[in-house]
PDB file of C-alpha atoms and ligand atoms in Angstrom:
ATOM      1  CA  MET A   1     111.376  41.743-110.725  1.00  0.00           C
ATOM      2  CA  SER A   2     112.757  43.057-113.971  1.00  0.00           C
ATOM      3  CA  ASN A   3     116.408  43.047-114.905  1.00  0.00           C
ATOM      4  CA  PRO A   4     118.818  42.796-111.982  1.00  0.00           C
ATOM      5  CA  LEU A   5     120.787  45.852-110.936  1.00  0.00           C
ATOM      6  CA  ARG A   6     124.340  45.240-112.145  1.00  0.00           C
ATOM      7  CA  VAL A   7     126.875  46.139-109.453  1.00  0.00           C
ATOM      8  CA  THR A   8     130.664  46.197-109.842  1.00  0.00           C
ATOM      9  CA  VAL A   9     132.600  46.248-106.550  1.00  0.00           C
ATOM     10  CA  TRP A  10     136.039  47.754-107.204  1.00  0.00           C
ATOM     11  CA  ASN A  11     138.938  47.456-104.771  1.00  0.00           C
ATOM     12  CA  GLU A  12     142.573  48.420-104.988  1.00  0.00           C
ATOM     13  CA  PHE A  13     143.388  45.075-103.235  1.00  0.00           C
ATOM     14  CA  ARG A  14     146.967  45.882-102.239  1.00  0.00           C
ATOM     15  CA  HIS A  15     146.956  46.173 -98.415  1.00  0.00           C
ATOM     16  CA  GLU A  16     145.428  42.702 -98.130  1.00  0.00           C
ATOM     17  CA  LYS A  17     148.276  41.192-100.182  1.00  0.00           C
ATOM     18  CA  ILE A  18     151.191  42.759 -98.307  1.00  0.00           C
ATOM     19  CA  ASP A  19     150.089  43.195 -94.679  1.00  0.00           C
ATOM     20  CA  PRO A  20     149.293  39.993 -92.732  1.00  0.00           C
ATOM     21  CA  LYS A  21     147.250  41.931 -90.158  1.00  0.00           C
ATOM     22  CA  ILE A  22     144.983  43.272 -92.866  1.00  0.00           C
ATOM     23  CA  ALA A  23     144.889  39.926 -94.670  1.00  0.00           C
ATOM     24  CA  ALA A  24     143.666  38.406 -91.402  1.00  0.00           C
ATOM     25  CA  VAL A  25     140.704  40.800 -91.399  1.00  0.00           C
ATOM     26  CA  TYR A  26     139.968  40.543 -95.137  1.00  0.00           C
ATOM     27  CA  PRO A  27     141.483  37.227 -96.317  1.00  0.00           C
ATOM     28  CA  HIS A  28     139.763  37.479 -99.720  1.00  0.00           C
ATOM     29  CA  GLY A  29     140.050  41.257 -99.973  1.00  0.00           C
ATOM     30  CA  ILE A  30     137.747  44.098 -98.991  1.00  0.00           C
ATOM     31  CA  HIS A  31     135.907  43.701-102.302  1.00  0.00           C
ATOM     32  CA  GLU A  32     134.884  40.135-101.471  1.00  0.00           C
ATOM     33  CA  ALA A  33     133.586  41.176 -98.042  1.00  0.00           C
ATOM     34  CA  ILE A  34     131.355  43.805 -99.654  1.00  0.00           C
ATOM     35  CA  ALA A  35     130.378  41.629-102.632  1.00  0.00           C
ATOM     36  CA  ALA A  36     129.499  38.667-100.385  1.00  0.00           C
ATOM     37  CA  TYR A  37     126.773  40.719 -98.737  1.00  0.00           C
ATOM     38  CA  LEU A  38     125.494  42.266-101.965  1.00  0.00           C
ATOM     39  CA  ARG A  39     125.293  38.851-103.654  1.00  0.00           C
ATOM     40  CA  GLU A  40     122.777  37.772-101.000  1.00  0.00           C
ATOM     41  CA  GLN A  41     120.472  40.694-101.799  1.00  0.00           C
ATOM     42  CA  PRO A  42     117.548  40.168-104.175  1.00  0.00           C
ATOM     43  CA  GLY A  43     117.694  41.828-107.559  1.00  0.00           C
ATOM     44  CA  LEU A  44     121.449  42.462-107.646  1.00  0.00           C
ATOM     45  CA  ALA A  45     123.968  40.937-110.071  1.00  0.00           C
ATOM     46  CA  VAL A  46     127.401  41.468-108.516  1.00  0.00           C
ATOM     47  CA  ARG A  47     130.921  41.260-109.931  1.00  0.00           C
ATOM     48  CA  THR A  48     134.251  42.461-108.549  1.00  0.00           C
ATOM     49  CA  ALA A  49     137.186  44.229-110.169  1.00  0.00           C
ATOM     50  CA  THR A  50     140.638  45.091-108.797  1.00  0.00           C
ATOM     51  CA  LEU A  51     143.573  47.335-109.623  1.00  0.00           C
ATOM     52  CA  ASP A  52     145.968  44.629-110.813  1.00  0.00           C
ATOM     53  CA  GLU A  53     143.608  43.185-113.406  1.00  0.00           C
ATOM     54  CA  PRO A  54     144.075  44.395-117.009  1.00  0.00           C
ATOM     55  CA  GLU A  55     142.579  47.904-117.258  1.00  0.00           C
ATOM     56  CA  HIS A  56     141.959  47.547-113.500  1.00  0.00           C
ATOM     57  CA  GLY A  57     139.065  45.242-114.346  1.00  0.00           C
ATOM     58  CA  LEU A  58     137.141  48.241-115.672  1.00  0.00           C
ATOM     59  CA  THR A  59     137.113  47.670-119.417  1.00  0.00           C
ATOM     60  CA  GLU A  60     134.593  49.371-121.678  1.00  0.00           C
ATOM     61  CA  GLU A  61     132.676  46.086-121.705  1.00  0.00           C
ATOM     62  CA  VAL A  62     132.550  45.801-117.914  1.00  0.00           C
ATOM     63  CA  LEU A  63     131.487  49.422-117.484  1.00  0.00           C
ATOM     64  CA  ALA A  64     128.837  49.057-120.188  1.00  0.00           C
ATOM     65  CA  ASP A  65     127.494  46.160-118.097  1.00  0.00           C
ATOM     66  CA  THR A  66     127.572  48.132-114.805  1.00  0.00           C
ATOM     67  CA  ASP A  67     124.737  50.158-113.282  1.00  0.00           C
ATOM     68  CA  VAL A  68     126.482  50.995-110.007  1.00  0.00           C
ATOM     69  CA  LEU A  69     130.201  50.970-109.181  1.00  0.00           C
ATOM     70  CA  THR A  70     131.571  50.916-105.618  1.00  0.00           C
ATOM     71  CA  TRP A  71     135.132  52.134-105.035  1.00  0.00           C
ATOM     72  CA  TRP A  72     137.658  51.386-102.266  1.00  0.00           C
ATOM     73  CA  GLY A  73     141.271  52.517-102.639  1.00  0.00           C
ATOM     74  CA  HIS A  74     144.020  53.919-100.443  1.00  0.00           C
ATOM     75  CA  MET A  75     147.723  53.270-101.028  1.00  0.00           C
ATOM     76  CA  ALA A  76     147.705  53.108-104.823  1.00  0.00           C
ATOM     77  CA  HIS A  77     145.387  55.895-105.974  1.00  0.00           C
ATOM     78  CA  GLU A  78     148.142  57.174-108.274  1.00  0.00           C
ATOM     79  CA  LYS A  79     148.447  53.751-109.955  1.00  0.00           C
ATOM     80  CA  VAL A  80     144.968  54.093-111.439  1.00  0.00           C
ATOM     81  CA  ASP A  81     145.361  54.834-115.135  1.00  0.00           C
ATOM     82  CA  ASP A  82     143.991  58.220-116.188  1.00  0.00           C
ATOM     83  CA  ALA A  83     142.332  56.583-119.198  1.00  0.00           C
ATOM     84  CA  VAL A  84     140.297  54.404-116.819  1.00  0.00           C
ATOM     85  CA  VAL A  85     139.434  57.444-114.706  1.00  0.00           C
ATOM     86  CA  ASP A  86     138.213  59.214-117.875  1.00  0.00           C
ATOM     87  CA  ARG A  87     136.135  56.166-118.770  1.00  0.00           C
ATOM     88  CA  VAL A  88     134.516  55.903-115.330  1.00  0.00           C
ATOM     89  CA  GLN A  89     133.805  59.634-115.299  1.00  0.00           C
ATOM     90  CA  ARG A  90     132.070  59.393-118.686  1.00  0.00           C
ATOM     91  CA  ARG A  91     129.930  56.513-117.451  1.00  0.00           C
ATOM     92  CA  VAL A  92     128.944  58.345-114.251  1.00  0.00           C
ATOM     93  CA  LEU A  93     127.980  61.471-116.207  1.00  0.00           C
ATOM     94  CA  ALA A  94     125.874  59.186-118.426  1.00  0.00           C
ATOM     95  CA  GLY A  95     124.015  57.818-115.407  1.00  0.00           C
ATOM     96  CA  VAL A  96     126.054  55.078-113.710  1.00  0.00           C
ATOM     97  CA  GLY A  97     125.941  55.322-109.900  1.00  0.00           C
ATOM     98  CA  LEU A  98     129.188  55.605-107.885  1.00  0.00           C
ATOM     99  CA  VAL A  99     129.521  54.676-104.203  1.00  0.00           C
ATOM    100  CA  VAL A 100     132.875  55.887-102.853  1.00  0.00           C
ATOM    101  CA  LEU A 101     134.026  54.244 -99.636  1.00  0.00           C
ATOM    102  CA  HIS A 102     136.314  55.540 -96.866  1.00  0.00           C
ATOM    103  CA  SER A 103     139.821  56.325 -98.214  1.00  0.00           C
ATOM    104  CA  GLY A 104     138.342  56.423-101.692  1.00  0.00           C
ATOM    105  CA  HIS A 105     137.859  60.117-100.826  1.00  0.00           C
ATOM    106  CA  TYR A 106     141.359  60.612-102.232  1.00  0.00           C
ATOM    107  CA  SER A 107     140.881  58.546-105.388  1.00  0.00           C
ATOM    108  CA  LYS A 108     141.435  60.149-108.774  1.00  0.00           C
ATOM    109  CA  ILE A 109     137.843  59.502-109.809  1.00  0.00           C
ATOM    110  CA  PHE A 110     136.317  61.105-106.700  1.00  0.00           C
ATOM    111  CA  LYS A 111     138.586  64.162-106.902  1.00  0.00           C
ATOM    112  CA  ARG A 112     137.791  64.457-110.599  1.00  0.00           C
ATOM    113  CA  LEU A 113     134.046  64.374-110.029  1.00  0.00           C
ATOM    114  CA  MET A 114     134.189  66.737-107.035  1.00  0.00           C
ATOM    115  CA  GLY A 115     136.676  69.226-108.479  1.00  0.00           C
ATOM    116  CA  THR A 116     138.229  69.901-105.059  1.00  0.00           C
ATOM    117  CA  THR A 117     141.159  68.420-103.118  1.00  0.00           C
ATOM    118  CA  CYS A 118     138.904  66.081-101.056  1.00  0.00           C
ATOM    119  CA  ASN A 119     141.454  66.349 -98.240  1.00  0.00           C
ATOM    120  CA  LEU A 120     140.472  65.821 -94.610  1.00  0.00           C
ATOM    121  CA  LYS A 121     141.816  65.333 -91.075  1.00  0.00           C
ATOM    122  CA  TRP A 122     142.581  61.778 -89.943  1.00  0.00           C
ATOM    123  CA  ARG A 123     143.879  59.807 -86.961  1.00  0.00           C
ATOM    124  CA  GLU A 124     144.291  56.062 -86.594  1.00  0.00           C
ATOM    125  CA  ALA A 125     143.535  55.319 -82.950  1.00  0.00           C
ATOM    126  CA  GLY A 126     140.768  52.716 -83.020  1.00  0.00           C
ATOM    127  CA  GLU A 127     138.156  55.209 -81.875  1.00  0.00           C
ATOM    128  CA  LYS A 128     134.440  54.672 -81.839  1.00  0.00           C
ATOM    129  CA  SER A 129     132.633  56.316 -84.731  1.00  0.00           C
ATOM    130  CA  ARG A 130     129.022  57.407 -84.310  1.00  0.00           C
ATOM    131  CA  LEU A 131     127.166  58.382 -87.464  1.00  0.00           C
ATOM    132  CA  TRP A 132     124.018  60.404 -86.881  1.00  0.00           C
ATOM    133  CA  VAL A 133     121.273  60.087 -89.481  1.00  0.00           C
ATOM    134  CA  VAL A 134     120.459  63.696 -90.334  1.00  0.00           C
ATOM    135  CA  GLU A 135     118.114  62.953 -93.271  1.00  0.00           C
ATOM    136  CA  PRO A 136     115.859  60.169 -91.954  1.00  0.00           C
ATOM    137  CA  GLY A 137     113.580  60.160 -95.010  1.00  0.00           C
ATOM    138  CA  HIS A 138     116.446  59.478 -97.394  1.00  0.00           C
ATOM    139  CA  PRO A 139     116.498  56.028 -99.057  1.00  0.00           C
ATOM    140  CA  ILE A 140     120.067  55.411 -97.840  1.00  0.00           C
ATOM    141  CA  ALA A 141     118.826  55.727 -94.234  1.00  0.00           C
ATOM    142  CA  ALA A 142     116.040  53.167 -94.709  1.00  0.00           C
ATOM    143  CA  GLY A 143     115.774  50.759 -91.789  1.00  0.00           C
ATOM    144  CA  LEU A 144     118.273  52.568 -89.553  1.00  0.00           C
ATOM    145  CA  GLY A 145     117.915  53.973 -86.052  1.00  0.00           C
ATOM    146  CA  GLN A 146     118.788  57.546 -85.096  1.00  0.00           C
ATOM    147  CA  TYR A 147     122.474  56.742 -85.305  1.00  0.00           C
ATOM    148  CA  VAL A 148     124.918  53.991 -86.203  1.00  0.00           C
ATOM    149  CA  GLU A 149     127.935  53.101 -84.074  1.00  0.00           C
ATOM    150  CA  ILE A 150     131.128  51.445 -85.236  1.00  0.00           C
ATOM    151  CA  GLU A 151     133.315  50.247 -82.368  1.00  0.00           C
ATOM    152  CA  HIS A 152     136.686  50.891 -84.014  1.00  0.00           C
ATOM    153  CA  GLU A 153     137.285  53.230 -86.918  1.00  0.00           C
ATOM    154  CA  GLU A 154     139.809  55.692 -88.239  1.00  0.00           C
ATOM    155  CA  MET A 155     138.915  59.267 -87.307  1.00  0.00           C
ATOM    156  CA  TYR A 156     138.030  61.399 -90.303  1.00  0.00           C
ATOM    157  CA  GLY A 157     137.431  65.054 -89.401  1.00  0.00           C
ATOM    158  CA  GLU A 158     136.408  68.375 -90.904  1.00  0.00           C
ATOM    159  CA  ARG A 159     137.340  70.214 -92.842  1.00  0.00           C
ATOM    160  CA  PHE A 160     136.528  67.720 -95.565  1.00  0.00           C
ATOM    161  CA  ASP A 161     137.310  69.657 -98.740  1.00  0.00           C
ATOM    162  CA  ILE A 162     134.314  68.711-100.862  1.00  0.00           C
ATOM    163  CA  PRO A 163     131.673  70.795-102.620  1.00  0.00           C
ATOM    164  CA  ALA A 164     128.598  71.104-100.393  1.00  0.00           C
ATOM    165  CA  PRO A 165     126.657  67.852-100.847  1.00  0.00           C
ATOM    166  CA  ASP A 166     123.254  67.957-102.550  1.00  0.00           C
ATOM    167  CA  THR A 167     122.059  65.898 -99.592  1.00  0.00           C
ATOM    168  CA  LEU A 168     123.882  65.155 -96.347  1.00  0.00           C
ATOM    169  CA  VAL A 169     122.640  61.854 -94.902  1.00  0.00           C
ATOM    170  CA  PHE A 170     125.144  61.164 -92.088  1.00  0.00           C
ATOM    171  CA  VAL A 171     127.210  63.348 -89.768  1.00  0.00           C
ATOM    172  CA  SER A 172     129.966  61.388 -88.036  1.00  0.00           C
ATOM    173  CA  TRP A 173     131.188  62.067 -84.492  1.00  0.00           C
ATOM    174  CA  PHE A 174     134.447  60.899 -82.940  1.00  0.00           C
ATOM    175  CA  PRO A 175     135.502  60.750 -79.267  1.00  0.00           C
ATOM    176  CA  GLY A 176     138.409  63.123 -79.924  1.00  0.00           C
ATOM    177  CA  GLY A 177     135.824  65.839 -80.548  1.00  0.00           C
ATOM    178  CA  GLU A 178     135.793  65.935 -84.339  1.00  0.00           C
ATOM    179  CA  VAL A 179     132.791  65.805 -86.632  1.00  0.00           C
ATOM    180  CA  PHE A 180     132.719  64.821 -90.303  1.00  0.00           C
ATOM    181  CA  ARG A 181     130.243  64.778 -93.181  1.00  0.00           C
ATOM    182  CA  GLY A 182     130.273  60.984 -93.280  1.00  0.00           C
ATOM    183  CA  GLY A 183     127.486  60.291 -95.795  1.00  0.00           C
ATOM    184  CA  CYS A 184     127.101  62.682 -98.724  1.00  0.00           C
ATOM    185  CA  CYS A 185     125.103  62.608-101.969  1.00  0.00           C
ATOM    186  CA  TRP A 186     125.752  64.458-105.202  1.00  0.00           C
ATOM    187  CA  ASN A 187     124.443  64.425-108.750  1.00  0.00           C
ATOM    188  CA  ARG A 188     126.949  64.733-111.548  1.00  0.00           C
ATOM    189  CA  GLY A 189     125.432  64.765-115.033  1.00  0.00           C
ATOM    190  CA  SER A 190     122.851  61.966-115.015  1.00  0.00           C
ATOM    191  CA  GLY A 191     124.750  59.999-112.342  1.00  0.00           C
ATOM    192  CA  ARG A 192     124.405  59.780-108.592  1.00  0.00           C
ATOM    193  CA  ILE A 193     127.380  59.698-106.222  1.00  0.00           C
ATOM    194  CA  PHE A 194     127.425  58.682-102.553  1.00  0.00           C
ATOM    195  CA  TYR A 195     130.453  59.029-100.283  1.00  0.00           C
ATOM    196  CA  PHE A 196     130.497  56.933 -97.084  1.00  0.00           C
ATOM    197  CA  GLN A 197     133.137  57.383 -94.362  1.00  0.00           C
ATOM    198  CA  PRO A 198     133.514  53.962 -92.612  1.00  0.00           C
ATOM    199  CA  GLY A 199     135.883  51.228 -93.753  1.00  0.00           C
ATOM    200  CA  HIS A 200     139.491  51.528 -92.581  1.00  0.00           C
ATOM    201  CA  GLU A 201     141.383  48.440 -93.717  1.00  0.00           C
ATOM    202  CA  THR A 202     142.562  47.260 -90.279  1.00  0.00           C
ATOM    203  CA  TYR A 203     139.052  47.055 -88.791  1.00  0.00           C
ATOM    204  CA  PRO A 204     136.286  44.563 -89.691  1.00  0.00           C
ATOM    205  CA  THR A 205     133.881  47.367 -90.602  1.00  0.00           C
ATOM    206  CA  TYR A 206     132.575  45.790 -93.818  1.00  0.00           C
ATOM    207  CA  TYR A 207     131.309  42.749 -91.915  1.00  0.00           C
ATOM    208  CA  GLN A 208     129.149  44.865 -89.613  1.00  0.00           C
ATOM    209  CA  PRO A 209     125.520  44.267 -90.615  1.00  0.00           C
ATOM    210  CA  VAL A 210     124.421  47.892 -90.396  1.00  0.00           C
ATOM    211  CA  VAL A 211     127.354  49.069 -92.527  1.00  0.00           C
ATOM    212  CA  ARG A 212     126.487  46.441 -95.122  1.00  0.00           C
ATOM    213  CA  GLN A 213     122.846  47.511 -95.011  1.00  0.00           C
ATOM    214  CA  ILE A 214     123.840  51.133 -95.703  1.00  0.00           C
ATOM    215  CA  ILE A 215     126.044  50.108 -98.633  1.00  0.00           C
ATOM    216  CA  GLY A 216     123.154  48.043-100.001  1.00  0.00           C
ATOM    217  CA  ASN A 217     120.803  51.002 -99.610  1.00  0.00           C
ATOM    218  CA  ALA A 218     123.348  53.260-101.308  1.00  0.00           C
ATOM    219  CA  VAL A 219     123.763  50.921-104.259  1.00  0.00           C
ATOM    220  CA  ARG A 220     120.006  50.905-104.841  1.00  0.00           C
ATOM    221  CA  TRP A 221     119.759  54.682-104.410  1.00  0.00           C
ATOM    222  CA  ALA A 222     122.584  55.272-106.893  1.00  0.00           C
ATOM    223  CA  ALA A 223     120.982  53.131-109.596  1.00  0.00           C
ATOM    224  CA  PRO A 224     120.387  54.881-112.918  1.00  0.00           C
ATOM    225  CA  THR A 225     116.890  56.236-113.469  1.00  0.00           C
ATOM    226  CA  ALA A 226     114.996  56.005-116.751  1.00  0.00           C
ATOM    227  CA  GLY A 227     114.946  59.696-117.595  1.00  0.00           C
ATOM    228  CA  PRO A 228     114.628  61.279-121.043  1.00  0.00           C
ATOM    229  CA  ARG A 229     117.455  61.114-123.536  1.00  0.00           C
ATOM    230  CA  VAL A 230     119.600  64.224-123.151  1.00  0.00           C
ATOM    231  CA  VAL A 231     119.814  66.454-126.238  1.00  0.00           C
ATOM    232  CA  TYR A 232     122.318  69.290-126.660  1.00  0.00           C
ATOM    233  CA  GLY A 233     123.216  71.819-129.331  1.00  0.00           C
ATOM    234  CA  ARG A 234     121.325  73.821-131.955  1.00  0.00           C
ATOM    235  CA  SER A 235     117.638  73.373-131.373  1.00  0.00           C
ATOM    236  CA  ALA A 236     114.566  74.061-133.520  1.00  0.00           C
ATOM    237  CA  PRO A 237     111.716  75.981-131.821  1.00  0.00           C
ATOM    238  CA  LEU A 238     108.762  73.899-130.652  1.00  0.00           C
ATOM    239  CA  GLU A 239     106.318  76.728-131.481  1.00  0.00           C
ATOM    240  CA  PRO A 240     106.312  78.981-134.546  1.00  0.00           C
ATOM    241  CA  LEU A 241     108.380  82.083-133.744  1.00  0.00           C
ATOM    242  CA  ALA A 242     107.016  85.557-134.553  1.00  0.00           C
ATOM    243  CA  ALA A 243     108.738  87.084-137.597  1.00  0.00           C
ATOM    244  CA  GLY A 244     111.610  89.410-136.741  1.00  0.00           C
TER     245      GLY A 244
HETATM  246 ZN1  LIG B 301     141.658  54.400 -93.515  1.00  0.00          ZN
END
């Protein structure tokens, strides 16, 4: 194995500090639940970063040392400094992978990269969520069955105001009758982005083995690829041009 894939797990980490019910589910924060799984996976070097750290834990140095960033936020999207959003956007366009989780659909960085409102329907009623794998050959679906079930989740429903994904991997179904594009892939610049629906803060979703497996698959899929250096601007011809 060559160099490890460097993963930064970012979490807003506010609900867990102020709501005892949520702290009971994620005593060390959602980021630690996700990072704990990723740290056990071969070939990954995992760190965490949270909103209340200086520069939200996403300094130039940290981002320069990050291949894939995962993002969970909800109640404090507006507290994320625009300068940090600019910085993350630049890194994604340069090839860093971004895995956006659940309510991260409304984060500044996801809205910036999508260019749409990223709004959706929602309902918090502890419903079952069933995610159908609609692209079984996709690396993010590796090792899964036809569908994945989560016993209790927040309903997210269409319309989800996103640009049409480059690849749709999961379609989510809810008992209230709604469907949702619950696993979506995009390319932006040289970077890969995956959005994944599950992970409401009051449910133990990020301990469920199959959810962890999908996040692990997504992190590996989103890893930068060793493509050619991108060159822009005035360009000399590669062949002699005919006079005139
Ligand atoms: Zn939620």
